[in-house]
mmCIF file of C-alpha atoms in Angstrom:
data_model
loop_
_atom_site.group_PDB
_atom_site.id
_atom_site.type_symbol
_atom_site.label_atom_id
_atom_site.label_comp_id
_atom_site.label_asym_id
_atom_site.label_seq_id
_atom_site.Cartn_x
_atom_site.Cartn_y
_atom_site.Cartn_z
ATOM 1 C CA MET A 853 0.088 -0.100 0.118
ATOM 2 C CA SER A 854 1.996 2.789 -1.483
ATOM 3 C CA SER A 855 0.769 6.479 -0.300
ATOM 4 C CA PRO A 856 2.876 8.632 -2.115
ATOM 5 C CA ILE A 857 3.342 11.854 -0.526
ATOM 6 C CA LEU A 858 2.847 15.280 -2.045
ATOM 7 C CA PHE A 859 4.679 18.564 -1.124
ATOM 8 C CA VAL A 860 3.586 21.631 -2.960
ATOM 9 C CA ILE A 861 5.103 25.290 -2.307
ATOM 10 C CA VAL A 862 2.064 27.707 -3.654
ATOM 11 C CA GLY A 863 2.765 31.517 -3.852
ATOM 12 C CA LYS A 864 0.042 34.321 -4.482
ATOM 13 C CA ASN A 865 -0.479 33.233 -7.969
ATOM 14 C CA GLU A 866 0.950 29.968 -8.613
ATOM 15 C CA PRO A 867 2.773 26.453 -7.615
ATOM 16 C CA LEU A 868 6.375 27.562 -7.106
ATOM 17 C CA PHE A 869 7.646 23.713 -6.303
ATOM 18 C CA GLU A 870 6.710 20.396 -6.472
ATOM 19 C CA ALA A 871 7.799 16.880 -4.789
ATOM 20 C CA GLU A 872 5.872 13.557 -5.398
ATOM 21 C CA ILE A 873 7.436 11.934 -2.829
ATOM 22 C CA ASP A 874 6.875 7.492 -2.879
ATOM 23 C CA THR A 875 8.363 6.808 0.779
ATOM 24 C CA TYR A 876 9.428 3.309 -0.287
ATOM 25 C CA THR A 877 11.918 4.009 -3.049
ATOM 26 C CA GLY A 878 12.166 8.400 -2.000
ATOM 27 C CA THR A 879 12.232 8.665 -5.758
ATOM 28 C CA THR A 880 9.047 9.909 -7.658
ATOM 29 C CA GLY A 881 6.882 7.791 -8.910
ATOM 30 C CA GLY A 882 2.958 7.277 -9.329
ATOM 31 C CA ASN A 883 0.532 6.525 -11.927
ATOM 32 C CA ASP A 884 -0.877 9.563 -13.807
ATOM 33 C CA LEU A 885 -4.442 9.522 -12.554
ATOM 34 C CA SER A 886 -3.690 9.528 -8.778
ATOM 35 C CA THR A 887 -1.225 12.386 -9.572
ATOM 36 C CA ARG A 888 -3.453 14.250 -10.493
ATOM 37 C CA GLN A 889 -6.391 13.456 -8.436
ATOM 38 C CA ASN A 890 -3.829 14.389 -5.301
ATOM 39 C CA TYR A 891 -2.933 18.069 -7.348
ATOM 40 C CA PHE A 892 -6.417 18.438 -7.525
ATOM 41 C CA VAL A 893 -7.289 17.899 -3.504
ATOM 42 C CA LEU A 894 -4.155 19.752 -2.891
ATOM 43 C CA HIS A 895 -5.825 22.837 -4.377
ATOM 44 C CA SER A 896 -9.035 22.223 -3.414
ATOM 45 C CA ALA A 897 -7.598 23.183 -0.251
ATOM 46 C CA LEU A 898 -6.276 26.222 -0.915
ATOM 47 C CA ASP A 899 -9.739 28.190 0.250
ATOM 48 C CA LEU A 900 -9.729 26.285 3.784
ATOM 49 C CA VAL A 901 -6.161 27.330 4.085
ATOM 50 C CA GLU A 902 -6.725 30.870 4.153
ATOM 51 C CA LYS A 903 -10.029 30.382 6.420
ATOM 52 C CA SER A 904 -8.021 28.528 9.073
ATOM 53 C CA ALA A 905 -5.051 30.966 8.823
ATOM 54 C CA TRP A 906 -7.288 33.363 10.925
ATOM 55 C CA THR A 907 -7.906 31.032 13.371
ATOM 56 C CA THR A 908 -4.186 30.660 14.926
ATOM 57 C CA ASN A 909 -1.294 32.689 15.726
ATOM 58 C CA SER A 910 1.193 29.887 14.476
ATOM 59 C CA MET A 911 2.331 29.148 11.252
ATOM 60 C CA TYR A 912 2.381 25.703 11.273
ATOM 61 C CA LEU A 913 -2.194 25.353 10.476
ATOM 62 C CA ARG A 914 -1.985 21.640 11.051
ATOM 63 C CA VAL A 915 -4.763 19.465 8.825
ATOM 64 C CA VAL A 916 -6.841 21.625 7.075
ATOM 65 C CA ASP A 917 -8.717 18.999 4.994
ATOM 66 C CA LYS A 918 -9.615 15.426 4.782
ATOM 67 C CA VAL A 919 -10.536 13.510 1.867
ATOM 68 C CA ASN A 920 -10.921 9.555 1.395
ATOM 69 C CA HIS A 921 -7.775 8.752 3.557
ATOM 70 C CA GLN A 922 -5.792 11.385 2.727
ATOM 71 C CA GLN A 923 -5.281 14.488 5.164
ATOM 72 C CA VAL A 924 -3.888 18.114 3.739
ATOM 73 C CA SER A 925 -1.474 19.868 6.036
ATOM 74 C CA THR A 926 -0.210 23.398 5.808
ATOM 75 C CA PHE A 927 2.497 25.450 7.167
ATOM 76 C CA LEU A 928 2.004 29.197 6.143
ATOM 77 C CA THR A 929 5.237 31.116 5.902
ATOM 78 C CA ALA A 930 5.796 34.874 7.378
ATOM 79 C CA GLY A 931 5.954 35.731 3.215
ATOM 80 C CA ASN A 932 2.348 34.271 2.794
ATOM 81 C CA ILE A 933 3.937 31.526 1.128
ATOM 82 C CA LYS A 934 1.933 28.050 1.842
ATOM 83 C CA PHE A 935 3.540 24.579 2.277
ATOM 84 C CA MET A 936 1.040 22.309 1.619
ATOM 85 C CA LEU A 937 1.876 18.406 2.371
ATOM 86 C CA LEU A 938 -1.012 15.731 0.962
ATOM 87 C CA HIS A 939 -0.255 12.405 3.279
ATOM 88 C CA GLY A 940 -2.192 9.539 4.536
ATOM 89 C CA GLY A 941 -1.998 10.287 8.089
ATOM 90 C CA LYS A 942 1.452 11.501 9.813
ATOM 91 C CA GLY A 943 1.786 12.642 12.768
ATOM 92 C CA GLU A 944 1.271 16.202 13.439
ATOM 93 C CA GLU A 945 4.704 16.490 15.257
ATOM 94 C CA VAL A 946 6.433 14.522 12.867
ATOM 95 C CA VAL A 947 4.730 16.769 9.710
ATOM 96 C CA ARG A 948 5.505 20.246 12.585
ATOM 97 C CA SER A 949 9.256 19.316 12.075
ATOM 98 C CA PHE A 950 9.503 18.321 8.527
ATOM 99 C CA PHE A 951 8.003 21.628 7.667
ATOM 100 C CA ASN A 952 10.061 23.737 9.463
ATOM 101 C CA GLU A 953 13.315 21.836 7.764
ATOM 102 C CA VAL A 954 11.935 23.213 4.942
ATOM 103 C CA TYR A 955 11.117 26.446 6.116
ATOM 104 C CA GLY A 956 14.929 27.016 6.979
ATOM 105 C CA TYR A 957 15.780 25.264 3.663
ATOM 106 C CA TYR A 958 13.595 28.152 1.973
ATOM 107 C CA VAL A 959 14.465 31.055 3.918
ATOM 108 C CA LYS A 960 18.118 30.211 3.139
ATOM 109 C CA LEU A 961 17.122 30.109 -0.714
ATOM 110 C CA SER A 962 15.251 33.297 -0.059
ATOM 111 C CA MET A 963 18.791 34.559 0.569
ATOM 112 C CA ASN A 964 19.887 33.964 -2.575
ATOM 113 C CA PRO A 965 20.210 37.433 -4.693
ATOM 114 C CA PHE A 966 19.143 35.807 -7.815
ATOM 115 C CA TYR A 967 16.134 34.209 -6.500
ATOM 116 C CA LYS A 968 13.279 36.680 -6.703
ATOM 117 C CA TYR A 969 10.509 36.563 -4.874
ATOM 118 C CA ASP A 970 7.297 34.558 -5.446
ATOM 119 C CA THR A 971 8.513 32.902 -8.656
ATOM 120 C CA PRO A 972 9.087 29.007 -9.179
ATOM 121 C CA ILE A 973 11.992 27.364 -7.724
ATOM 122 C CA THR A 974 14.463 25.381 -9.905
ATOM 123 C CA SER A 975 17.707 25.217 -7.808
ATOM 124 C CA LEU A 976 18.420 21.430 -7.549
ATOM 125 C CA ALA A 977 20.214 22.053 -4.481
ATOM 126 C CA PHE A 978 16.918 22.860 -2.951
ATOM 127 C CA GLU A 979 14.640 20.065 -4.066
ATOM 128 C CA ASN A 980 17.539 17.194 -2.941
ATOM 129 C CA ARG A 981 17.314 18.910 0.053
ATOM 130 C CA VAL A 982 13.908 18.907 0.643
ATOM 131 C CA ARG A 983 13.803 15.442 -0.825
ATOM 132 C CA ALA A 984 16.290 14.387 1.696
ATOM 133 C CA ALA A 985 14.129 15.982 4.533
ATOM 134 C CA ALA A 986 10.951 13.743 3.492
ATOM 135 C CA ARG A 987 13.100 10.733 3.311
ATOM 136 C CA SER A 988 14.101 11.320 6.797
ATOM 137 C CA TYR A 989 11.045 12.858 8.924
ATOM 138 C CA LEU A 990 7.639 10.762 7.167
ATOM 139 C CA SER A 991 9.095 7.719 6.151
ATOM 140 C CA MET B 1265 59.759 32.678 6.810
ATOM 141 C CA SER B 1266 59.414 35.220 9.833
ATOM 142 C CA SER B 1267 58.056 38.104 7.472
ATOM 143 C CA LYS B 1268 54.894 35.679 6.545
ATOM 144 C CA SER B 1269 53.884 35.009 10.379
ATOM 145 C CA GLN B 1270 54.854 38.867 10.879
ATOM 146 C CA ALA B 1271 52.280 39.779 8.153
ATOM 147 C CA ALA B 1272 49.776 37.272 9.849
ATOM 148 C CA GLN B 1273 50.083 38.715 12.823
ATOM 149 C CA ALA B 1274 50.177 41.864 11.883
ATOM 150 C CA GLY B 1275 47.076 41.409 9.825
ATOM 151 C CA GLN B 1276 45.098 39.505 13.288
ATOM 152 C CA ALA B 1277 45.769 42.610 15.211
ATOM 153 C CA LEU B 1278 44.833 45.073 12.479
ATOM 154 C CA TRP B 1279 41.243 43.234 11.966
ATOM 155 C CA ALA B 1280 40.844 43.348 15.830
ATOM 156 C CA LYS B 1281 40.837 47.297 15.508
ATOM 157 C CA MET B 1282 38.648 47.812 12.759
ATOM 158 C CA PRO B 1283 34.930 48.376 13.245
ATOM 159 C CA LYS B 1284 32.761 45.425 12.333
ATOM 160 C CA ALA B 1285 29.681 44.998 10.219
ATOM 161 C CA ASN B 1286 27.103 42.561 9.839
ATOM 162 C CA ALA B 1287 28.489 39.554 7.759
ATOM 163 C CA GLU B 1288 24.840 39.158 6.053
ATOM 164 C CA LEU B 1289 24.087 42.431 5.582
ATOM 165 C CA PHE B 1290 27.101 42.735 4.145
ATOM 166 C CA ALA B 1291 26.365 39.964 1.599
ATOM 167 C CA LEU B 1292 22.742 40.709 0.845
ATOM 168 C CA THR B 1293 23.553 44.478 -0.015
ATOM 169 C CA TYR B 1294 26.715 43.171 -2.417
ATOM 170 C CA GLY B 1295 24.384 40.625 -3.809
ATOM 171 C CA SER B 1296 21.348 43.273 -4.260
ATOM 172 C CA LEU B 1297 24.236 45.227 -6.194
ATOM 173 C CA VAL B 1298 25.155 42.255 -8.472
ATOM 174 C CA THR B 1299 21.893 41.471 -9.480
ATOM 175 C CA GLU B 1300 21.012 45.247 -9.900
ATOM 176 C CA LEU B 1301 23.820 45.312 -12.449
ATOM 177 C CA VAL B 1302 22.693 42.433 -14.221
ATOM 178 C CA ARG B 1303 19.415 43.696 -14.388
ATOM 179 C CA ASP B 1304 21.013 46.885 -15.738
ATOM 180 C CA TYR B 1305 23.366 45.979 -18.337
ATOM 181 C CA GLU B 1306 22.099 42.472 -18.841
ATOM 182 C CA ASP B 1307 25.570 41.369 -20.519
ATOM 183 C CA PRO B 1308 27.766 38.896 -18.032
ATOM 184 C CA ILE B 1309 31.020 40.749 -19.103
ATOM 185 C CA GLU B 1310 29.657 43.934 -19.286
ATOM 186 C CA VAL B 1311 28.942 43.002 -15.757
ATOM 187 C CA ASN B 1312 32.231 41.886 -15.034
ATOM 188 C CA ALA B 1313 33.626 45.263 -15.871
ATOM 189 C CA GLN B 1314 31.572 47.737 -14.029
ATOM 190 C CA LEU B 1315 32.107 45.490 -10.610
ATOM 191 C CA ASP B 1316 35.845 45.899 -11.672
ATOM 192 C CA ARG B 1317 35.353 49.341 -12.012
ATOM 193 C CA ILE B 1318 33.440 49.690 -8.610
ATOM 194 C CA GLY B 1319 36.514 47.711 -6.931
ATOM 195 C CA HIS B 1320 39.210 49.839 -8.268
ATOM 196 C CA SER B 1321 37.432 53.121 -6.452
ATOM 197 C CA ILE B 1322 37.185 51.428 -3.226
ATOM 198 C CA GLY B 1323 40.822 49.588 -3.652
ATOM 199 C CA VAL B 1324 42.024 53.228 -4.088
ATOM 200 C CA ARG B 1325 40.538 54.292 -0.656
ATOM 201 C CA CYS B 1326 41.820 51.035 1.231
ATOM 202 C CA VAL B 1327 44.814 51.359 0.357
ATOM 203 C CA ASP B 1328 45.320 54.396 2.743
ATOM 204 C CA GLU B 1329 43.065 53.259 4.868
ATOM 205 C CA PHE B 1330 45.695 50.619 5.622
ATOM 206 C CA LEU B 1331 49.038 52.427 5.072
ATOM 207 C CA SER B 1332 48.075 54.369 8.064
ATOM 208 C CA LYS B 1333 46.455 51.849 9.832
ATOM 209 C CA ALA B 1334 49.955 49.713 9.107
ATOM 210 C CA ASP B 1335 52.288 52.151 10.492
ATOM 211 C CA VAL B 1336 50.352 51.849 13.832
ATOM 212 C CA ALA B 1337 50.491 48.157 14.221
ATOM 213 C CA GLY B 1338 53.947 48.270 13.671
ATOM 214 C CA MET B 1339 54.334 47.300 10.041
ATOM 215 C CA GLY B 1340 55.425 50.522 9.496
ATOM 216 C CA LEU B 1341 56.736 52.262 6.117
ATOM 217 C CA THR B 1342 60.484 50.894 7.996
ATOM 218 C CA THR B 1343 59.430 47.325 6.615
ATOM 219 C CA GLN B 1344 58.750 47.870 3.113
ATOM 220 C CA CYS B 1345 58.434 45.073 0.805
ATOM 221 C CA GLN B 1346 61.640 44.209 -1.303
ATOM 222 C CA ASN B 1347 59.417 42.490 -4.082
ATOM 223 C CA LEU B 1348 56.716 41.176 -5.537
ATOM 224 C CA ARG B 1349 56.792 38.086 -2.698
ATOM 225 C CA ASP B 1350 56.548 40.226 0.088
ATOM 226 C CA THR B 1351 53.583 42.334 -1.655
ATOM 227 C CA ALA B 1352 51.816 39.245 -2.180
ATOM 228 C CA GLU B 1353 51.940 38.541 1.612
ATOM 229 C CA VAL B 1354 50.653 41.780 2.786
ATOM 230 C CA VAL B 1355 47.757 41.790 0.781
ATOM 231 C CA ALA B 1356 46.905 38.629 1.405
ATOM 232 C CA LYS B 1357 47.943 38.208 5.063
ATOM 233 C CA MET B 1358 46.793 41.895 5.852
ATOM 234 C CA GLY B 1359 45.208 43.178 3.458
ATOM 235 C CA PHE B 1360 42.798 40.876 3.360
ATOM 236 C CA LYS B 1361 42.362 39.988 7.036
ATOM 237 C CA MET B 1362 42.685 43.675 7.623
ATOM 238 C CA PHE B 1363 38.990 44.147 5.806
ATOM 239 C CA LEU B 1364 37.020 40.846 5.651
ATOM 240 C CA GLY B 1365 38.446 39.248 8.143
ATOM 241 C CA ILE B 1366 39.438 36.393 6.494
ATOM 242 C CA GLN B 1367 42.466 34.335 5.623
ATOM 243 C CA ALA B 1368 43.909 34.286 2.143
ATOM 244 C CA GLU B 1369 46.569 31.953 1.366
ATOM 245 C CA VAL B 1370 49.332 33.228 -1.698
ATOM 246 C CA GLY B 1371 51.143 30.828 -3.564
ATOM 247 C CA ALA B 1372 51.712 29.598 -7.257
ATOM 248 C CA PHE B 1373 54.501 32.484 -7.948
ATOM 249 C CA SER B 1374 56.050 32.317 -11.468
ATOM 250 C CA GLN B 1375 59.201 31.333 -12.606
ATOM 251 C CA ASP B 1376 59.894 34.981 -13.186
ATOM 252 C CA GLN B 1377 58.450 36.386 -10.210
ATOM 253 C CA ARG B 1378 55.741 38.339 -11.744
ATOM 254 C CA CYS B 1379 52.642 36.721 -11.201
ATOM 255 C CA PHE B 1380 51.077 34.955 -7.829
ATOM 256 C CA SER B 1381 47.653 33.429 -6.636
ATOM 257 C CA ILE B 1382 45.898 34.488 -4.168
ATOM 258 C CA TYR B 1383 43.417 31.346 -2.719
ATOM 259 C CA LEU B 1384 40.457 32.313 -0.542
ATOM 260 C CA GLN B 1385 38.809 29.569 1.316
ATOM 261 C CA ASP B 1386 35.488 30.787 2.176
ATOM 262 C CA ASN B 1387 34.516 34.128 0.657
ATOM 263 C CA PRO B 1388 32.198 35.982 2.338
ATOM 264 C CA LEU B 1389 30.459 38.176 -0.386
ATOM 265 C CA SER B 1390 29.117 34.846 -1.441
ATOM 266 C CA THR B 1391 27.190 33.673 1.369
ATOM 267 C CA PHE B 1392 23.556 32.101 0.316
ATOM 268 C CA VAL B 1393 24.266 32.743 -3.437
ATOM 269 C CA GLU B 1394 23.945 30.017 -6.204
ATOM 270 C CA LEU B 1395 24.145 30.875 -9.527
ATOM 271 C CA PRO B 1396 21.148 30.120 -11.417
ATOM 272 C CA GLU B 1397 20.583 27.530 -14.231
ATOM 273 C CA ASP B 1398 21.166 28.258 -17.762
ATOM 274 C CA ASP B 1399 17.811 29.979 -18.516
ATOM 275 C CA PRO B 1400 16.623 27.884 -22.074
ATOM 276 C CA SER B 1401 14.314 30.752 -22.778
ATOM 277 C CA GLY B 1402 17.354 32.600 -23.838
ATOM 278 C CA GLY B 1403 18.076 34.683 -20.983
ATOM 279 C CA GLU B 1404 21.828 35.659 -20.833
ATOM 280 C CA ASP B 1405 24.081 33.381 -19.581
ATOM 281 C CA LEU B 1406 25.075 34.288 -15.739
ATOM 282 C CA ARG B 1407 27.831 31.236 -15.978
ATOM 283 C CA ARG B 1408 30.087 34.056 -17.585
ATOM 284 C CA LEU B 1409 29.332 36.012 -14.713
ATOM 285 C CA LYS B 1410 32.470 36.649 -12.325
ATOM 286 C CA TYR B 1411 30.692 37.153 -9.026
ATOM 287 C CA SER B 1412 33.165 38.118 -6.785
ATOM 288 C CA ASN B 1413 35.374 40.201 -9.467
ATOM 289 C CA LEU B 1414 35.129 43.192 -6.803
ATOM 290 C CA TYR B 1415 38.182 41.628 -5.436
ATOM 291 C CA CYS B 1416 39.796 41.991 -8.592
ATOM 292 C CA GLY B 1417 39.482 45.821 -8.834
ATOM 293 C CA VAL B 1418 40.043 46.344 -5.056
ATOM 294 C CA ILE B 1419 43.643 44.619 -6.015
ATOM 295 C CA ARG B 1420 44.117 46.532 -8.947
ATOM 296 C CA GLY B 1421 43.450 49.705 -7.544
ATOM 297 C CA ALA B 1422 44.877 49.372 -4.331
ATOM 298 C CA LEU B 1423 48.240 48.433 -6.346
ATOM 299 C CA GLU B 1424 48.020 51.321 -8.966
ATOM 300 C CA GLN B 1425 48.173 53.677 -5.494
ATOM 301 C CA VAL B 1426 51.879 52.191 -5.045
ATOM 302 C CA ASN B 1427 52.818 52.206 -8.410
ATOM 303 C CA LEU B 1428 52.146 48.243 -9.616
ATOM 304 C CA LYS B 1429 50.153 47.869 -12.423
ATOM 305 C CA VAL B 1430 48.970 44.768 -12.088
ATOM 306 C CA ASP B 1431 46.252 42.518 -14.086
ATOM 307 C CA CYS B 1432 43.841 40.390 -11.740
ATOM 308 C CA ASN B 1433 41.490 37.722 -12.967
ATOM 309 C CA ILE B 1434 39.377 35.177 -11.056
ATOM 310 C CA VAL B 1435 40.655 31.359 -12.208
ATOM 311 C CA ARG B 1436 38.904 29.295 -9.684
ATOM 312 C CA ASP B 1437 35.526 30.104 -8.078
ATOM 313 C CA THR B 1438 33.495 28.191 -5.929
ATOM 314 C CA LEU B 1439 30.058 29.147 -7.009
ATOM 315 C CA LYS B 1440 31.551 27.260 -10.510
ATOM 316 C CA GLY B 1441 32.455 24.113 -8.275
ATOM 317 C CA ASP B 1442 35.481 24.386 -7.299
ATOM 318 C CA GLU B 1443 36.942 23.798 -4.291
ATOM 319 C CA LEU B 1444 38.598 27.154 -3.748
ATOM 320 C CA ASN B 1445 38.623 30.914 -4.950
ATOM 321 C CA GLU B 1446 42.405 31.860 -6.672
ATOM 322 C CA ILE B 1447 42.657 35.258 -7.703
ATOM 323 C CA ARG B 1448 45.561 35.823 -10.068
ATOM 324 C CA VAL B 1449 47.832 38.362 -9.934
ATOM 325 C CA GLU B 1450 49.773 39.764 -12.674
ATOM 326 C CA LEU B 1451 52.422 42.256 -12.495
ATOM 327 C CA LYS B 1452 52.257 44.462 -16.045
ATOM 328 C CA GLU B 1453 54.765 47.285 -14.925
ATOM 329 C CA VAL B 1454 56.221 49.394 -11.907
ATOM 330 C CA LEU B 1455 55.361 52.896 -12.599
ATOM 331 C CA ALA B 1456 57.629 55.613 -12.228
ATOM 332 C CA ASP B 1457 56.471 58.234 -9.399
ATOM 333 C CA GLY B 1458 55.300 61.584 -10.748
ATOM 334 C CA ALA B 1459 52.527 63.608 -10.995
ATOM 335 C CA GLY B 1460 52.145 63.845 -14.453
ATOM 336 C CA ASP B 1461 53.406 66.738 -17.405
ATOM 337 C CA ASP B 1462 50.717 69.194 -15.636
ATOM 338 C CA TYR B 1463 52.947 69.774 -12.892
ATOM 339 C CA LYS B 1464 56.079 69.914 -14.469
ATOM 340 C CA GLU B 1465 57.977 73.170 -13.436
ATOM 341 C CA GLU B 1466 58.060 75.568 -16.020
#
């Protein structure tokens, strides 16, 4: 029973980063149909993210949406960038640690003078670090 | 050699006395300067030339500050550099240490003693920097950008004020994947002291 994990960073207008992580092999995988469904689920949860952002002071918004067996957890950065994780029921603390680590990498990325805020992230180094963090925290 | 360790010690002492700035602020300021230049000029070769010019202005001023402070630290005019090797040591061990707080090494002296290299292990200007990948939509190839070209200008400007005309180039750059940064300095000529024709007496 593979439950691929989908991690998306969403900016103001468009997704900035996407990574589908198959926790068993740590690489991208999964068939097309479930991938598309997953993206749909994640994006439809965006409205709920806005709603729950008002209810709490902290950056970590926990689980904002539940669909079938999957849950969407979100982390809101100080600049209103949303980190969203679609997963099959990981513990809250585990997801929180993962988000915090990715937040650290994101901040380092944004200190790069060549990276413009709210643009798609193309850095390979960032992608590798995110995948490594996902492997260590989420599997 | 005793002059080497003397230079290193003097460098330490000078660094301790200098006012300090936040390293991240410094790196980010330089980063925005470079990206602004890239936006304005677009051609990376032109940006390199501009960074060299800016560095030149900085170097001209740095050398005066260095000479005035070095006097106090005991590396004064009585211990003048006898040859290019001494100059190289002073630039690397005292100059870089005093203004940036980093350890720089010299090496790779050429046969005719007119060229040398300065090696920098870590470069405070390029903290957090990652050169963008090639832009397939036809944007300028930023791989040709020499991000730390400011250093070349600074060395050129500073040595010009002490009558040494040099050419500086960055040959190895950690941003491009090398293990350390290497600046190659070549002595072109030793200028004659002079204020120019305008000041010749009638």
